[in-house]
Coordinates of C-alpha atoms and ligand atoms in Angstrom, one line a residue:
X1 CA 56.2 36.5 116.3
X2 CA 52.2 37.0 116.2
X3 CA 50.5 39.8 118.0
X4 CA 47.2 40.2 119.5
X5 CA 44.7 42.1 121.1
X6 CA 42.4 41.2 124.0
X7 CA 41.2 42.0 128.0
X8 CA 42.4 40.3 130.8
X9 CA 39.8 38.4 132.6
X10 CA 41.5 36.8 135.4
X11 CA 44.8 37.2 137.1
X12 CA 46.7 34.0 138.8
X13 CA 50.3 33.6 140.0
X14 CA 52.0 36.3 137.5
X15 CA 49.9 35.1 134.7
X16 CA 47.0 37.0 133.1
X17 CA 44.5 35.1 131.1
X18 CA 43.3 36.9 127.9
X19 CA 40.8 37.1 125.6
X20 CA 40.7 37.7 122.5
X21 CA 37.9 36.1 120.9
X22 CA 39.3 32.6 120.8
X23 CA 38.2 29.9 121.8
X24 CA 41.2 29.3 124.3
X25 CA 42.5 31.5 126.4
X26 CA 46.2 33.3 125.8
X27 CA 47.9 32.9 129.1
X28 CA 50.2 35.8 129.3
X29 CA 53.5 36.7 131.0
X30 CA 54.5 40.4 131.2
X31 CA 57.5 41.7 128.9
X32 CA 60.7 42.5 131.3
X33 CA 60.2 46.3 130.3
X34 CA 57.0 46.3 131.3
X35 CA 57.6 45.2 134.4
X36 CA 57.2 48.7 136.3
X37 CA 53.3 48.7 135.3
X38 CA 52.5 45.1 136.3
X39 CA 51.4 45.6 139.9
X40 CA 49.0 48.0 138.2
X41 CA 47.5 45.3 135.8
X42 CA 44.4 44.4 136.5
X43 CA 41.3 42.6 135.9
X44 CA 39.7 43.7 133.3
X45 CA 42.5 46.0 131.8
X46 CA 42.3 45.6 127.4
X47 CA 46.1 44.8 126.6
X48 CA 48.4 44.1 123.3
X49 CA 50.6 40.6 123.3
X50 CA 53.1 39.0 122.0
X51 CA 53.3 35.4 121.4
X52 CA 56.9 34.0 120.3
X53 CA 57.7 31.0 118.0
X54 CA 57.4 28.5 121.5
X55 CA 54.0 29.8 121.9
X56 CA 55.3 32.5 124.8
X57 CA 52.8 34.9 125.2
X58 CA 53.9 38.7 126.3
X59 CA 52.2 41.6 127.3
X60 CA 53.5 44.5 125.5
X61 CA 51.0 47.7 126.2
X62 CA 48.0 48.7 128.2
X63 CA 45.7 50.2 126.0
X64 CA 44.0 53.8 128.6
X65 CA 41.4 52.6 131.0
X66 CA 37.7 54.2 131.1
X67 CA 37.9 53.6 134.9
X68 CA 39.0 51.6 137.7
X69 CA 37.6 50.5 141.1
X70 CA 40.0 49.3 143.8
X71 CA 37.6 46.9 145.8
X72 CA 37.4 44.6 143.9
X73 CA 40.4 45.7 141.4
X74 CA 38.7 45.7 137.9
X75 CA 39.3 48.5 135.1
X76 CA 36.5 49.5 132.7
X77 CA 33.4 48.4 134.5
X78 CA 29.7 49.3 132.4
X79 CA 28.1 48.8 135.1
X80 CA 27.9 47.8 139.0
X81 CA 25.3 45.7 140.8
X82 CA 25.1 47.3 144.0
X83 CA 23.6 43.8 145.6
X84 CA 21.7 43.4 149.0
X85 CA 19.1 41.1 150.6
X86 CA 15.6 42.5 152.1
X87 CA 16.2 40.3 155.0
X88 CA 18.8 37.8 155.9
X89 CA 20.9 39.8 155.8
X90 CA 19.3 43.0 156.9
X91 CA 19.2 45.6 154.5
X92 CA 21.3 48.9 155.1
X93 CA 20.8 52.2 153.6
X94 CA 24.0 52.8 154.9
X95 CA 26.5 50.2 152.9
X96 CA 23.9 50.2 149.9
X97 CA 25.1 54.1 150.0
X98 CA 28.6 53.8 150.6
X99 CA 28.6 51.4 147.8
X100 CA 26.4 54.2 145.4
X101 CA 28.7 56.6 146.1
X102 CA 32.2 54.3 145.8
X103 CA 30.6 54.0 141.7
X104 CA 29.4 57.6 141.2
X105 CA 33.6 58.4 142.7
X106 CA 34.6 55.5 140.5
X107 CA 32.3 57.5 137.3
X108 CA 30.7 54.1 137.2
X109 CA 26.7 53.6 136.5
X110 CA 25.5 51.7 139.2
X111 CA 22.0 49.9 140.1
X112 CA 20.9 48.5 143.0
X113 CA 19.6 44.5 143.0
X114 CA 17.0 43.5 146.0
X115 CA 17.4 40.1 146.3
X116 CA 15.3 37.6 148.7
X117 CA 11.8 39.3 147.9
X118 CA 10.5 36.0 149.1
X119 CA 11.3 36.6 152.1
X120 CA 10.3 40.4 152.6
X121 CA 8.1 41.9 155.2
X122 CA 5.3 43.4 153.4
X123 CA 6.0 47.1 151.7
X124 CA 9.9 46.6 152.2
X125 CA 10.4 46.5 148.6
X126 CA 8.3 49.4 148.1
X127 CA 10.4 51.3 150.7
X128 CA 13.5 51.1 149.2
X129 CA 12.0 51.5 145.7
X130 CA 10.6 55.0 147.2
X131 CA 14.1 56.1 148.0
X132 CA 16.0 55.0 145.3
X133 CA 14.1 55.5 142.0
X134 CA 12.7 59.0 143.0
X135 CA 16.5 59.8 142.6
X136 CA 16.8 58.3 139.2
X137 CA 18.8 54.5 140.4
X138 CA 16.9 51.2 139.1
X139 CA 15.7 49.1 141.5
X140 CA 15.9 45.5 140.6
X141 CA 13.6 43.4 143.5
X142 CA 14.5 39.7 142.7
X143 CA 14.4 36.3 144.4
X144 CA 17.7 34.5 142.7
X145 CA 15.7 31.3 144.8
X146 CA 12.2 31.4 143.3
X147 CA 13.6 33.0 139.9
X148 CA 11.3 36.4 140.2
X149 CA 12.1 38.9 138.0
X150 CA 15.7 37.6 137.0
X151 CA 14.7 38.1 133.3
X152 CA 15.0 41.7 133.9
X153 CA 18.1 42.2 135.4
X154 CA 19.6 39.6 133.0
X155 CA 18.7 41.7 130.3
X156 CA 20.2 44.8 131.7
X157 CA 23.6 43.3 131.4
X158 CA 23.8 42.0 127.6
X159 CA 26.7 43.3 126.1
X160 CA 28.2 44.8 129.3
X161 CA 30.5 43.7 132.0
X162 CA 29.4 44.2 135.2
X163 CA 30.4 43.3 138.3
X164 CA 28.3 42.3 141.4
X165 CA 29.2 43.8 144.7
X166 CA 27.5 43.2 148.1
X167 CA 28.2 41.8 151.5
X168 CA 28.5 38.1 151.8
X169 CA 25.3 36.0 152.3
X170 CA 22.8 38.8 149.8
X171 CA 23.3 35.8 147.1
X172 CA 25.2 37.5 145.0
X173 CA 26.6 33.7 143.2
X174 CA 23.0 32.7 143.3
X175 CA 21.8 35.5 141.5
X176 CA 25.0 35.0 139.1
X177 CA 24.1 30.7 138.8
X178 CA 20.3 31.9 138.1
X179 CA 21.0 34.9 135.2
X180 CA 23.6 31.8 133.9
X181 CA 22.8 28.5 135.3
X182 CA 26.1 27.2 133.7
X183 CA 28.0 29.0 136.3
X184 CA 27.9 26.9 138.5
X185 CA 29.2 29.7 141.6
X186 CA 29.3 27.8 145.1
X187 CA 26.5 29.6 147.2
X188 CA 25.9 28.8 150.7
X189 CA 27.1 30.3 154.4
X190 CA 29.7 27.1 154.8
X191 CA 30.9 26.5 151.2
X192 CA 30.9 30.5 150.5
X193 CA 33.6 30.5 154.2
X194 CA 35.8 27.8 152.8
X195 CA 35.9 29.5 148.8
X196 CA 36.8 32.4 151.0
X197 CA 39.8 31.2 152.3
X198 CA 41.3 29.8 149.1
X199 CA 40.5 32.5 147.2
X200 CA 42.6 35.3 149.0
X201 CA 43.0 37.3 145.8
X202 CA 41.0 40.7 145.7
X203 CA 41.2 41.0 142.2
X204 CA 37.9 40.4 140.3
X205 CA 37.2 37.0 137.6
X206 CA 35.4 37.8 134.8
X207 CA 33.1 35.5 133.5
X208 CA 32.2 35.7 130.2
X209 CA 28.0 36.4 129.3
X210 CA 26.4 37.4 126.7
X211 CA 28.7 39.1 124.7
X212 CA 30.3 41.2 128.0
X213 CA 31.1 39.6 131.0
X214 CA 30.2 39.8 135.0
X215 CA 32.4 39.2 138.0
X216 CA 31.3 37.9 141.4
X217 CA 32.3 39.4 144.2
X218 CA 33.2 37.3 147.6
X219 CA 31.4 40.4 149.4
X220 CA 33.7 43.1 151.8
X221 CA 34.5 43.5 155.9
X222 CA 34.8 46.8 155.6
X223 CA 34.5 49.4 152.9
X224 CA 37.1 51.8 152.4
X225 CA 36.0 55.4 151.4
X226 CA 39.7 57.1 152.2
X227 CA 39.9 58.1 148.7
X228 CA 37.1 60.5 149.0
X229 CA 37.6 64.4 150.8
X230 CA 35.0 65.9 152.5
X231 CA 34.0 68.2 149.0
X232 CA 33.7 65.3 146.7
X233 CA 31.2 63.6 149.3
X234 CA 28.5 65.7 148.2
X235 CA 28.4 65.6 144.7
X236 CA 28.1 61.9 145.2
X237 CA 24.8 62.1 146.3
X238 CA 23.6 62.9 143.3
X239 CA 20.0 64.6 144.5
X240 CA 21.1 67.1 146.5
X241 CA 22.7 68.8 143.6
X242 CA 19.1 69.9 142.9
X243 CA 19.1 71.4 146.1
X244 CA 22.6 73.1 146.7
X245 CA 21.2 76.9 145.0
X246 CA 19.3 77.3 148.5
X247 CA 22.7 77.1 150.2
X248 CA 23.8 80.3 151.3
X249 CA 27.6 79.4 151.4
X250 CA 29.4 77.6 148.6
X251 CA 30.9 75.3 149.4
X252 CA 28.1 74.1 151.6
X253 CA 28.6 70.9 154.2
X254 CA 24.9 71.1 154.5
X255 CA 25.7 70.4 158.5
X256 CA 25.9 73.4 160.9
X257 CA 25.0 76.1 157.9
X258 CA 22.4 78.5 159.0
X259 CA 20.8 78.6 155.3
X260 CA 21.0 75.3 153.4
X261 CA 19.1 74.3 150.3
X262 CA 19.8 70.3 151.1
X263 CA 18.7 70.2 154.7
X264 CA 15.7 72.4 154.1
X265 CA 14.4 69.8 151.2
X266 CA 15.2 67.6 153.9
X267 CA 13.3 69.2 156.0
X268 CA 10.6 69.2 153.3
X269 CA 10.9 65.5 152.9
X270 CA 12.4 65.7 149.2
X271 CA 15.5 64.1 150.2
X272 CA 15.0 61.0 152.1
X273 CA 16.1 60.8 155.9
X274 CA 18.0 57.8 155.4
X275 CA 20.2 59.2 152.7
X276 CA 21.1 62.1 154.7
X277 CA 21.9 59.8 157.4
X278 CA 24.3 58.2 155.4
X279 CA 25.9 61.5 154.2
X280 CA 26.6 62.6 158.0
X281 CA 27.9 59.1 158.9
X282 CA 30.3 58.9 155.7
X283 CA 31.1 62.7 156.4
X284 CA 31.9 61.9 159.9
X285 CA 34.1 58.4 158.7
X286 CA 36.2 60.5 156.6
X287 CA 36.9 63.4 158.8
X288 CA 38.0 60.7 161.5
X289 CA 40.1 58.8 159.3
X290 CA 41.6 62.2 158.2
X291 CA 42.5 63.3 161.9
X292 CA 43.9 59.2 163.1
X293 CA 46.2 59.7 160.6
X294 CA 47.3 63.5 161.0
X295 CA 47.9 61.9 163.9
X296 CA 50.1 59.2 162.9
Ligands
GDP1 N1 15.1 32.8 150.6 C1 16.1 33.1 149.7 N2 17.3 32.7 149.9 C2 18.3 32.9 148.9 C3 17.9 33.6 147.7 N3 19.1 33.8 147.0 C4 20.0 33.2 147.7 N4 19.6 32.7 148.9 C5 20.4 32.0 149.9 O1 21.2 32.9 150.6 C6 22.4 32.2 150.9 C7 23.7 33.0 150.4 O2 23.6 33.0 149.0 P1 25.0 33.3 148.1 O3 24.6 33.3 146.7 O4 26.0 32.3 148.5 O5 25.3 34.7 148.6 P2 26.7 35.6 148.3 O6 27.5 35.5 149.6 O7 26.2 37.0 148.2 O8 27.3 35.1 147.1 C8 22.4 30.8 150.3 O9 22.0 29.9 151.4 C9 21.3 30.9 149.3 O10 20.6 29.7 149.1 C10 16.6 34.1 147.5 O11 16.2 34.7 146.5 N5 15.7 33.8 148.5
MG2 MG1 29.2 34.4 146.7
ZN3 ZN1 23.9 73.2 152.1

């Protein structure tokens, strides 16, 4: 009986590939007592094995996660892409928020990749540049196409495993196939429908890069913030924390309050309009999904 160490980079069937610095793969079963913590196994999760005389491999422990994200399912995550397109599709400040604030929940660094910056109307990039690094997120403007800029962002993820997450059609796999041309990631509107369908799995693949790894995403239909209450909202946005001592009340919604630090740098135009937009339509989300299912 040999042991080993190693992090599970892709899930299949009841089988978790490992590894663990091989060449090969260790393709993994989970031990019989372990069996109440497999449907938490994830993607991503650093485990200890067992591999019998037959060459049966076992997974014997979970080492403690540094975080998890549920959409895709991935544990310890250095870093998310939060990936969009200037045009085609439209950019929103709205899902590239809900997405900023599903990592900041998650207590995962995020960035934001624009992608498509050939095909941006003129000062787009700038825009969303003005909005974002003012309140201390990177901004990478790429075209995955025409190779701009990919250098940068490549760099960025040396040594880490990050994961790319974006609605579908952004090029997320083309940004992926150009950081790594051996990739090989199927792009494209038809062939990204049909991957779709065979790949009903929502658990992340790692692929192995520069000394970390990075996971495509197949993009989301809807995102789900029910985790978050109303008071953890806030703190998500991580500028109006500046803000919150002008609030008279504590703790503040910064909505119908008579004295309120965040609406009054709003006001002021120190917080952008469009993230406090996005703050009263997540608000609003969770307090709806909150009263359908009092309801229920
Ligand atoms: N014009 C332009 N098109 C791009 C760029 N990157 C990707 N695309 C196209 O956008 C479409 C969707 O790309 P894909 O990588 O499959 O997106 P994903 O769904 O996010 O993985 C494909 O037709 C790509 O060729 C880019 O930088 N510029
Ligand atoms: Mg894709
Ligand atoms: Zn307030």
């Amino acid at each position: 009986m040999s042991v080993g160490q190693g992090r599970i980079i892709k899930t299949y069937n009841g089988y978790y590939y490992v590894d663990s610095g091989l060449e090969e793969l260790v393709t993994c079963k989970v031990k019989g007592k372990l069996k109440q913590i497999r449907f938490s196994l994830c993607t991503g999760d650093l485990v200890e094995f067992e591999t019998n005389p037959d060459g049966e491999s076992m997974i014997t422990k979970i080492l403690p996660r540094r975080n998890f994200m549920l959409r895709p399912t991935v544990a310890n995550v250095d870093l998310i892409i939060v990936a969009f397109a200037c045009v085609n599709p439209d950019f929103s400040y709205l899902l590239a928020d809900k997405l900023l604030v599903l990592a900041a929940q998650a207590g995962i660094p995020a960035v934001i990749c624009l992608n498509k910056i050939d095909l941006a109307p003129a000062g787009f990039v700038d825009e969303v540049k003005g909005v974002y690094e003012k309140i201390g997120y990177e901004v990478f403007a790429i075209s995955a196409q025409q190779g701009t800029n990919v250098d940068a962002l490549k760099q960025r993820l040396y040594g880490k495993i990050t994961v790319f997450a974006g609605p579908s059609g952004v090029g997320k796999s083309s940004t992926l196939n150009a950081i790594e041309p051996g990739m090989q990631l199927v792009t494209g509107s038809v062939s990204e429908k049909i991957g779709r369908g065979k790949h009903t799995t929502r658990f992340a693949h790692l692929l192995p890069f520069a000394g970390g790894y990075m996971a495509d995403t197949p993009g989301f239909g809807n995102l789900n913030l029910e985790e978050l209450d109303e008071t953890g909202l806030a703190g998500c946005f991580k500028e109006f924390g500046g803000y919150e001592q002008g609030c008279k009340f504590t703790p503040c919604t910064h909505t119908h309050e008579p004295v309120c630090g965040v609406k009054a740098a709003l006001a002021a135009g120190e917080i952008a309009a469009t993230r406090y937009a996005s703050y009263l339509t997540i608000l609003d989300e969770i307090k709806s999904k909150k009263e359908k299912d009092g309801r229920k």
